[in-house]
Structures are given as structure tokens and as C-alpha cells.
CSV table of N, CA and C in Angstrom, one decimal:
chain,number,residue,atom,x,y,z
H,3,UNK,N,87.9,140.7,114.4
H,3,UNK,CA,88.3,141.0,115.5
H,3,UNK,C,89.3,142.2,116.0
H,4,UNK,N,88.6,142.7,117.2
H,4,UNK,CA,88.9,143.8,116.9
H,4,UNK,C,89.8,144.3,118.0
H,5,UNK,N,90.8,145.5,118.1
H,5,UNK,CA,91.7,145.3,119.7
H,5,UNK,C,91.8,146.7,119.9
H,6,UNK,N,92.0,147.4,120.6
H,6,UNK,CA,91.8,148.8,121.4
H,6,UNK,C,92.1,149.2,122.6
H,7,UNK,N,92.8,149.9,122.8
H,7,UNK,CA,93.7,151.0,124.0
H,7,UNK,C,92.0,151.5,124.8
H,8,UNK,N,91.7,151.3,126.0
H,8,UNK,CA,90.8,152.3,126.9
H,8,UNK,C,89.7,152.9,125.8
H,9,UNK,N,91.1,154.4,126.0
H,9,UNK,CA,90.9,155.5,125.6
H,9,UNK,C,89.5,155.3,124.1
H,10,UNK,N,90.0,154.6,123.7
H,10,UNK,CA,89.4,154.6,122.1
H,10,UNK,C,88.1,153.9,122.0
H,11,UNK,N,87.5,153.3,123.2
H,11,UNK,CA,86.3,152.2,123.0
H,11,UNK,C,85.2,153.5,123.2
H,12,UNK,N,84.6,153.1,122.2
H,12,UNK,CA,82.8,154.4,122.3
H,12,UNK,C,82.4,153.7,123.0
H,13,UNK,N,81.3,154.3,124.4
H,13,UNK,CA,80.5,154.1,125.1
H,13,UNK,C,79.9,152.8,125.0
H,14,UNK,N,79.1,152.3,123.3
H,14,UNK,CA,78.1,151.5,123.5
H,14,UNK,C,79.1,149.9,123.4
H,15,UNK,N,81.1,150.0,122.6
H,15,UNK,CA,81.2,148.6,122.9
H,15,UNK,C,81.9,148.4,124.6
H,16,UNK,N,82.5,149.8,125.3
H,16,UNK,CA,82.9,148.8,126.1
H,16,UNK,C,81.6,148.7,127.2
H,17,UNK,N,80.5,149.3,127.1
H,17,UNK,CA,79.3,148.2,128.3
H,17,UNK,C,78.8,147.1,127.4
H,18,UNK,N,79.7,147.3,126.2
H,18,UNK,CA,78.8,145.8,125.8
H,18,UNK,C,80.4,144.5,125.9
H,19,UNK,N,81.5,144.7,126.5
H,19,UNK,CA,82.8,144.4,126.7
H,19,UNK,C,82.3,143.7,128.5
H,20,UNK,N,82.2,145.1,128.9
H,20,UNK,CA,82.2,145.2,130.9
H,20,UNK,C,80.3,144.4,130.7
H,21,UNK,N,79.9,144.1,129.8
H,21,UNK,CA,78.0,143.5,129.8
H,21,UNK,C,78.7,141.9,129.8
H,22,UNK,N,79.4,141.0,128.9
H,22,UNK,CA,79.6,140.3,128.9
H,22,UNK,C,80.8,139.4,130.0
H,23,UNK,N,81.7,140.5,130.1
H,23,UNK,CA,82.1,140.5,131.5
H,23,UNK,C,81.3,139.9,132.7
H,24,UNK,N,80.4,140.8,132.9
H,24,UNK,CA,79.4,140.8,134.3
H,24,UNK,C,78.4,139.5,134.3
H,25,UNK,N,78.2,139.2,133.0
H,25,UNK,CA,76.9,138.4,132.8
H,25,UNK,C,77.8,136.4,132.9
H,26,UNK,N,78.8,136.5,132.8
H,26,UNK,CA,79.8,135.3,132.3
H,26,UNK,C,80.5,135.1,134.2
H,27,UNK,N,81.5,136.5,134.4
H,27,UNK,CA,81.7,135.8,136.0
H,27,UNK,C,81.1,136.4,136.9
H,28,UNK,N,80.4,137.7,137.1
H,28,UNK,CA,79.6,137.2,138.5
H,28,UNK,C,78.1,136.2,137.7
H,29,UNK,N,76.9,136.2,136.9
H,29,UNK,CA,76.7,136.2,137.1
H,29,UNK,C,76.8,134.5,136.9
H,30,UNK,N,77.0,134.2,135.8
H,30,UNK,CA,76.9,132.4,135.5
H,30,UNK,C,77.9,131.6,136.0
H,31,UNK,N,79.3,132.4,136.5
H,31,UNK,CA,79.9,131.8,137.6
H,31,UNK,C,79.5,131.6,139.2
H,32,UNK,N,78.8,132.4,139.1
H,32,UNK,CA,78.8,133.1,140.8
H,32,UNK,C,80.2,134.2,141.6
H,33,UNK,N,80.5,134.9,140.7
H,33,UNK,CA,81.9,135.5,141.0
H,33,UNK,C,81.9,136.8,141.3
H,34,UNK,N,81.5,136.9,143.5
H,34,UNK,CA,81.6,138.3,143.3
H,34,UNK,C,82.6,138.8,144.0
H,35,UNK,N,83.2,139.8,143.2
H,35,UNK,CA,85.1,140.3,143.0
H,35,UNK,C,84.8,141.7,142.4
H,36,UNK,N,85.7,142.4,142.6
H,36,UNK,CA,85.9,144.0,141.6
H,36,UNK,C,86.2,143.6,140.7
H,37,UNK,N,85.5,143.6,139.7
H,37,UNK,CA,85.5,143.5,138.1
H,37,UNK,C,86.8,144.4,137.4
H,38,UNK,N,85.5,146.0,137.7
H,38,UNK,CA,86.6,146.5,137.8
H,38,UNK,C,87.9,147.7,138.2
H,39,UNK,N,88.6,147.0,137.5
H,39,UNK,CA,90.1,147.6,139.1
H,39,UNK,C,90.6,147.7,138.9
H,40,UNK,N,90.7,149.1,137.6
H,40,UNK,CA,91.6,150.0,137.2
H,40,UNK,C,92.5,149.9,135.9
H,41,UNK,N,92.5,148.3,135.9
H,41,UNK,CA,93.6,148.3,134.9
H,41,UNK,C,93.0,148.2,133.6
H,42,UNK,N,91.9,148.1,133.8
H,42,UNK,CA,91.4,148.6,132.4
H,42,UNK,C,91.5,149.8,131.5
H,43,UNK,N,92.0,150.8,131.7
H,43,UNK,CA,92.3,152.0,131.7
H,43,UNK,C,93.1,152.4,131.8
H,44,UNK,N,94.7,151.5,132.3
H,44,UNK,CA,95.7,151.9,131.5
H,44,UNK,C,96.4,152.2,130.1
H,45,UNK,N,97.0,153.1,130.0
H,45,UNK,CA,97.2,153.5,128.5
H,45,UNK,C,98.0,152.3,127.9
H,46,UNK,N,98.7,151.7,128.3
H,46,UNK,CA,99.0,150.2,128.0
H,46,UNK,C,98.0,149.4,127.8
H,47,UNK,N,97.4,148.5,128.3
H,47,UNK,CA,96.5,147.6,127.7
H,47,UNK,C,95.2,148.0,126.8
H,48,UNK,N,95.4,146.9,126.2
H,48,UNK,CA,94.7,146.4,125.4
H,48,UNK,C,92.8,145.4,125.1
H,49,UNK,N,92.1,146.4,125.0
H,49,UNK,CA,91.3,144.7,124.7
H,49,UNK,C,91.0,144.6,123.7
H,50,UNK,N,91.0,143.2,124.1
H,50,UNK,CA,90.2,142.6,122.6
H,50,UNK,C,89.6,141.7,122.6
H,51,UNK,N,88.1,141.8,121.4
H,51,UNK,CA,87.1,141.0,121.3
H,51,UNK,C,86.5,140.7,119.7
H,52,UNK,N,85.9,139.6,119.3
H,52,UNK,CA,85.4,139.4,118.8
H,52,UNK,C,83.7,139.4,119.0
H,53,UNK,N,83.2,139.8,117.3
H,53,UNK,CA,81.9,140.0,117.5
H,53,UNK,C,81.0,138.7,115.7
H,54,UNK,N,80.1,138.7,116.4
H,54,UNK,CA,79.4,138.0,116.0
H,54,UNK,C,78.9,138.9,114.5
H,55,UNK,N,78.1,138.2,113.5
H,55,UNK,CA,77.9,139.3,112.1
H,55,UNK,C,76.4,140.4,112.7
H,56,UNK,N,76.3,139.7,114.0
H,56,UNK,CA,75.5,141.5,114.4
H,56,UNK,C,75.8,142.4,115.0
H,57,UNK,N,77.2,142.3,115.2
H,57,UNK,CA,77.4,143.0,116.2
H,57,UNK,C,77.6,142.5,117.5
H,58,UNK,N,77.5,142.0,118.0
H,58,UNK,CA,77.0,141.0,119.5
H,58,UNK,C,78.2,140.7,120.4
H,59,UNK,N,78.7,141.3,121.0
H,59,UNK,CA,80.4,141.1,121.6
H,59,UNK,C,80.0,139.4,121.9
H,60,UNK,N,81.2,138.3,121.4
H,60,UNK,CA,81.8,136.9,121.2
H,60,UNK,C,82.1,136.5,122.5
H,61,UNK,N,83.4,137.4,122.4
H,61,UNK,CA,84.0,136.8,123.6
H,61,UNK,C,85.5,137.7,123.0
H,62,UNK,N,86.0,137.9,124.8
H,62,UNK,CA,87.2,139.3,124.9
H,62,UNK,C,87.9,138.1,125.8
H,63,UNK,N,89.3,139.6,125.5
H,63,UNK,CA,90.3,138.9,127.0
H,63,UNK,C,91.0,140.9,126.8
H,64,UNK,N,91.5,140.6,127.5
H,64,UNK,CA,92.4,142.0,127.9
H,64,UNK,C,93.8,141.9,128.5
H,65,UNK,N,94.9,142.3,127.6
H,65,UNK,CA,96.6,142.5,127.9
H,65,UNK,C,96.9,143.7,128.6
H,66,UNK,N,97.4,143.5,129.5
H,66,UNK,CA,97.7,144.3,130.8
H,66,UNK,C,100.0,144.3,130.3
H,67,UNK,N,100.0,145.5,131.1
H,67,UNK,CA,101.1,145.2,131.0
H,67,UNK,C,102.0,145.6,132.2
H,68,UNK,N,102.5,144.3,132.8
H,68,UNK,CA,103.2,144.7,134.6
H,68,UNK,C,104.0,146.1,134.4
H,69,UNK,N,104.3,146.6,135.9
H,69,UNK,CA,105.4,147.4,136.2
H,69,UNK,C,106.6,146.9,135.7
H,70,UNK,N,107.1,145.4,135.5
H,70,UNK,CA,108.4,144.9,135.3
H,70,UNK,C,108.5,144.8,133.5
H,71,UNK,N,107.3,145.4,133.2
H,71,UNK,CA,107.3,145.2,131.8
H,71,UNK,C,107.0,144.3,130.2
H,72,UNK,N,106.6,143.3,131.7
H,72,UNK,CA,106.4,141.5,131.1
H,72,UNK,C,104.7,142.5,130.8
H,73,UNK,N,103.8,140.6,129.9
H,73,UNK,CA,102.5,141.4,130.4
H,73,UNK,C,101.6,140.2,130.5
H,74,UNK,N,100.4,140.6,131.0
H,74,UNK,CA,99.4,139.8,131.8
H,74,UNK,C,98.1,139.9,130.6
H,75,UNK,N,98.1,138.5,131.1
H,75,UNK,CA,96.9,138.1,130.0
H,75,UNK,C,96.0,138.1,131.1
H,76,UNK,N,94.3,138.7,130.9
H,76,UNK,CA,93.1,138.8,131.5
H,76,UNK,C,92.6,139.0,131.5
H,77,UNK,N,91.0,138.0,132.1
H,77,UNK,CA,89.1,138.7,131.1
H,77,UNK,C,88.7,137.3,131.0
H,78,UNK,N,89.7,136.7,130.0
H,78,UNK,CA,89.7,135.1,129.0
H,78,UNK,C,87.7,135.3,128.7
H,79,UNK,N,87.0,135.8,128.4
H,79,UNK,CA,85.6,135.0,128.3
H,79,UNK,C,84.8,135.3,127.1
H,80,UNK,N,84.4,133.8,126.8
H,80,UNK,CA,83.2,133.8,125.6
H,80,UNK,C,82.0,133.6,125.6
H,81,UNK,N,81.1,134.2,125.4
H,81,UNK,CA,79.7,134.4,126.2
H,81,UNK,C,79.4,132.4,125.8
H,82,UNK,N,78.0,132.0,126.7
H,82,UNK,CA,77.9,130.9,126.8
H,82,UNK,C,77.2,130.3,125.5
H,83,UNK,N,77.1,130.9,124.6
H,83,UNK,CA,76.3,130.5,123.4
H,83,UNK,C,76.9,130.5,122.1
H,84,UNK,N,77.9,131.2,122.6
H,84,UNK,CA,79.0,131.1,121.4
H,84,UNK,C,80.8,130.1,121.8
H,85,UNK,N,79.9,129.1,122.9
H,85,UNK,CA,82.0,128.6,123.3
H,85,UNK,C,81.5,127.4,122.5
H,86,UNK,N,82.9,126.6,122.2
H,86,UNK,CA,83.5,125.7,121.3
H,86,UNK,C,83.5,125.9,120.0
H,87,UNK,N,83.6,126.9,120.0
H,87,UNK,CA,84.2,127.5,118.2
H,87,UNK,C,85.1,128.0,117.8
H,88,UNK,N,86.4,128.3,118.2
H,88,UNK,CA,87.4,128.6,119.3
H,88,UNK,C,87.8,129.4,119.7
H,89,UNK,N,86.5,130.5,119.9
H,89,UNK,CA,87.0,132.1,119.8
H,89,UNK,C,88.0,132.3,120.6
H,90,UNK,N,88.3,131.9,122.0
H,90,UNK,CA,89.2,132.0,122.9
H,90,UNK,C,90.5,131.8,122.2
H,91,UNK,N,90.7,130.3,121.1
H,91,UNK,CA,92.1,130.8,121.5
H,91,UNK,C,92.7,131.2,119.7
H,92,UNK,N,91.1,131.8,118.9
H,92,UNK,CA,91.5,133.4,118.3
H,92,UNK,C,92.1,134.9,118.5
H,93,UNK,N,91.7,135.0,120.2
H,93,UNK,CA,92.0,135.4,120.9
H,93,UNK,C,93.1,135.6,121.9
H,94,UNK,N,93.1,134.1,121.9
H,94,UNK,CA,94.9,134.4,122.5
H,94,UNK,C,96.3,134.7,121.2
H,95,UNK,N,95.7,134.1,120.1
H,95,UNK,CA,96.1,133.4,118.5
H,95,UNK,C,96.8,135.6,119.0
H,96,UNK,N,95.7,136.6,118.6
H,96,UNK,CA,96.1,137.7,118.6
H,96,UNK,C,96.7,138.7,119.8
H,97,UNK,N,96.5,138.1,120.9
H,97,UNK,CA,97.1,138.6,122.5
H,97,UNK,C,98.1,138.0,122.4
H,98,UNK,N,98.5,136.9,122.0
H,98,UNK,CA,100.0,136.6,121.4
H,98,UNK,C,100.9,137.8,121.0
H,99,UNK,N,100.3,138.3,119.6
H,99,UNK,CA,100.8,139.2,118.8
H,99,UNK,C,101.1,140.2,119.0
H,100,UNK,N,100.1,141.0,120.2
H,100,UNK,CA,100.3,141.4,120.7
H,100,UNK,C,101.5,142.0,121.6
H,101,UNK,N,101.5,141.2,122.5
H,101,UNK,CA,102.7,140.7,123.2
H,101,UNK,C,104.3,140.7,122.5
H,102,UNK,N,104.1,140.1,121.6
H,102,UNK,CA,105.5,140.1,121.3
H,102,UNK,C,105.7,138.8,121.6
H,103,UNK,N,107.5,139.2,122.2
H,103,UNK,CA,109.1,138.7,122.0
H,103,UNK,C,108.1,139.2,123.6
H,104,UNK,N,108.0,139.5,124.6
H,104,UNK,CA,107.7,140.2,125.9
H,104,UNK,C,107.0,139.0,126.5
H,105,UNK,N,108.0,138.4,128.1
H,105,UNK,CA,107.5,137.1,128.8
H,105,UNK,C,106.2,137.5,129.0
H,106,UNK,N,105.3,136.7,129.1
H,106,UNK,CA,103.4,136.5,129.8
H,106,UNK,C,103.2,135.8,130.7
H,107,UNK,N,101.6,136.4,131.5
H,107,UNK,CA,101.2,135.7,132.6
H,107,UNK,C,100.1,135.4,132.4
H,108,UNK,N,99.3,134.4,133.1
H,108,UNK,CA,98.1,134.3,133.3
H,108,UNK,C,97.7,133.2,134.6
H,109,UNK,N,96.6,133.5,135.0
H,109,UNK,CA,95.8,132.6,136.0
H,109,UNK,C,95.1,131.9,134.5
H,110,UNK,N,95.0,130.5,134.3
H,110,UNK,CA,93.8,129.8,133.7
H,110,UNK,C,92.8,129.2,134.3
H,111,UNK,N,91.8,129.3,134.7
H,111,UNK,CA,90.3,127.8,135.1
H,111,UNK,C,91.4,126.8,134.7
H,112,UNK,N,91.2,126.0,135.3
H,112,UNK,CA,92.2,124.7,135.5
H,112,UNK,C,91.3,123.3,133.9
H,113,UNK,N,90.9,124.0,134.0
H,113,UNK,CA,89.8,123.5,132.3
H,113,UNK,C,90.3,123.4,131.2
H,114,UNK,N,90.8,124.4,131.3
H,114,UNK,CA,91.0,125.3,130.0
H,114,UNK,C,92.9,125.6,129.6
H,115,UNK,N,93.5,124.4,130.4
H,115,UNK,CA,95.1,124.8,130.5
H,115,UNK,C,95.5,124.4,129.0
H,116,UNK,N,95.0,123.2,128.5
H,116,UNK,CA,95.2,122.7,127.3
H,116,UNK,C,95.3,124.3,126.1
H,117,UNK,N,94.2,124.8,126.5
H,117,UNK,CA,94.1,126.2,125.5
H,117,UNK,C,95.6,127.4,125.3
H,118,UNK,N,95.7,126.9,126.9
H,118,UNK,CA,96.9,128.6,126.9
H,118,UNK,C,98.4,127.2,126.2
H,119,UNK,N,98.0,126.1,127.0
H,119,UNK,CA,99.4,125.4,126.3
H,119,UNK,C,100.2,125.6,125.0
H,120,UNK,N,98.2,125.3,123.9
H,120,UNK,CA,99.2,126.1,122.9
H,120,UNK,C,99.4,126.9,122.2
H,121,UNK,N,99.2,127.9,123.2
H,121,UNK,CA,100.1,129.5,123.0
H,121,UNK,C,101.9,129.8,123.6
H,122,UNK,N,102.1,128.5,124.0
H,122,UNK,CA,103.4,128.6,125.0
H,122,UNK,C,102.9,129.1,126.2
H,123,UNK,N,102.4,128.1,126.4
H,123,UNK,CA,101.8,128.9,128.2
H,123,UNK,C,101.8,127.5,128.8
H,124,UNK,N,103.1,127.9,129.7
H,124,UNK,CA,103.3,126.5,131.1
H,124,UNK,C,103.1,126.9,132.2
H,125,UNK,N,102.3,125.9,133.1
H,125,UNK,CA,102.0,125.7,134.5
H,125,UNK,C,103.8,126.5,134.9
H,126,UNK,N,102.9,127.4,136.1
H,126,UNK,CA,104.4,128.0,136.2
H,126,UNK,C,104.1,128.0,137.6
H,127,UNK,N,102.9,127.0,138.7
H,127,UNK,CA,102.8,126.6,140.4
H,127,UNK,C,101.3,126.1,140.5
H,128,UNK,N,101.4,126.9,141.8
H,128,UNK,CA,100.5,125.4,142.1
H,128,UNK,C,98.9,125.9,142.2
H,129,UNK,N,97.7,124.8,142.3
H,129,UNK,CA,96.3,125.2,141.5
H,129,UNK,C,96.2,125.7,142.7
H,130,UNK,N,95.0,126.9,142.7
H,130,UNK,CA,94.7,128.7,143.7
H,130,UNK,C,93.3,128.2,143.3
H,131,UNK,N,92.4,128.4,144.7
H,131,UNK,CA,91.3,128.7,144.4
H,131,UNK,C,91.4,130.1,143.9
H,132,UNK,N,90.0,130.8,142.7
H,132,UNK,CA,89.3,132.3,143.2
H,132,UNK,C,88.5,132.3,142.2
H,133,UNK,N,87.6,133.1,143.6
H,133,UNK,CA,85.8,132.8,144.3
H,133,UNK,C,85.2,131.5,143.4
H,134,UNK,N,86.1,130.5,144.2
H,134,UNK,CA,85.9,129.0,144.1
H,134,UNK,C,85.9,128.2,142.8
H,135,UNK,N,86.6,128.6,142.1
H,135,UNK,CA,86.9,128.3,141.1
H,135,UNK,C,88.1,127.8,140.8
H,136,UNK,N,89.3,126.1,140.4
H,136,UNK,CA,90.1,126.2,140.5
H,136,UNK,C,91.0,127.3,139.5
H,137,UNK,N,91.9,127.6,139.6
H,137,UNK,CA,93.0,127.5,138.7
H,137,UNK,C,94.1,127.4,138.8
H,138,UNK,N,95.1,128.6,138.1
H,138,UNK,CA,96.9,127.7,138.0
H,138,UNK,C,97.3,128.9,137.2
H,139,UNK,N,98.7,129.3,138.2
H,139,UNK,CA,99.1,130.2,137.3
H,139,UNK,C,100.3,129.7,135.7
H,140,UNK,N,99.5,130.3,135.0
H,140,UNK,CA,100.8,130.5,134.0
H,140,UNK,C,101.3,130.9,133.6
H,141,UNK,N,103.0,130.3,132.2
H,141,UNK,CA,103.9,131.6,132.4
H,141,UNK,C,104.5,131.7,130.6
H,142,UNK,N,104.8,132.3,129.9
H,142,UNK,CA,105.5,132.2,128.6
H,142,UNK,C,106.6,132.8,128.7
H,143,UNK,N,107.6,131.7,128.7
H,143,UNK,CA,109.0,133.1,128.3
H,143,UNK,C,108.8,133.9,127.3
H,144,UNK,N,109.8,134.9,127.6
H,144,UNK,CA,110.3,135.8,126.3
H,144,UNK,C,110.3,135.3,125.4
H,145,UNK,N,110.6,135.4,124.1
H,145,UNK,CA,110.8,134.9,122.8
H,145,UNK,C,111.6,135.3,122.2
H,146,UNK,N,113.4,135.2,122.6
H,146,UNK,CA,114.4,136.0,121.8
H,146,UNK,C,114.4,135.9,120.9
């Protein structure tokens, strides 16, 4: 498990993270959107990723801090060849630890709702299409 703010990422790691996001979101899922949205470089953003024994990035997500201080999990992605191994759950466990007691939100692909529910997230709005893929907003309240 690896995690770092943008400023601590070396260029090779950054390239590998962005390559995985592009391979899955843009190529595999055919979603043409501005992946480089400026949020990766925010000082409070934490990038979290896993690698296989050879050092290849296999799964990734980022934890953002919203203007109101709550957290947002985004860009959750697992390489096609490594799906079904629980990598997203491992990343989410780390993300929840990073977030701590703060409230958190995310937009989940509807096929992944159950994974997020295991970490305290609940559907908080209606299903919507994002680049032709069904998503649902989810929220985890602050832990007091």
C-alpha cells in the first residue's frame, strides 16, 4: 500500500497512476472527460495505490478535501487483469483511515455500491449517468 500527496510523487509513479486511470476510464470505459481536473495537485489530496511484486500499479484512488472540510473519494480504479482480488476494498480501507472521523462522499458506479456500503457509505441520491455509466451518490456521515 502506498500513499502520498502530489508533491511527493516521483514522475514515474505519477505517470503510472495517470496511465492506469487513462487505460480504464478513457480507453476501456470509453469515457472522454477531463481526468486532469486540477484536484490531483491540491495540497490536501492524498493519492493511494497498490502495486504488484514487479512494481506495476494495479489499483488506485484519491482522497480529496472539499471546501467544507469533508472528504471525497474519487477515481477508484483497478487494472482489468487484477480485478476480483479485493484490491478496491484494500484501498477503501486505507482511504477511510486517512479520512478519519470526517464525513465523506463519493459517486459510485452502480455495480460497485456494495463495496462502498461495507465501509459505511449509503446511497444519498438518485442514479445518474456519468459518461454513459450509471452512478449513484453515496455519503458516509462523520463519526463522532
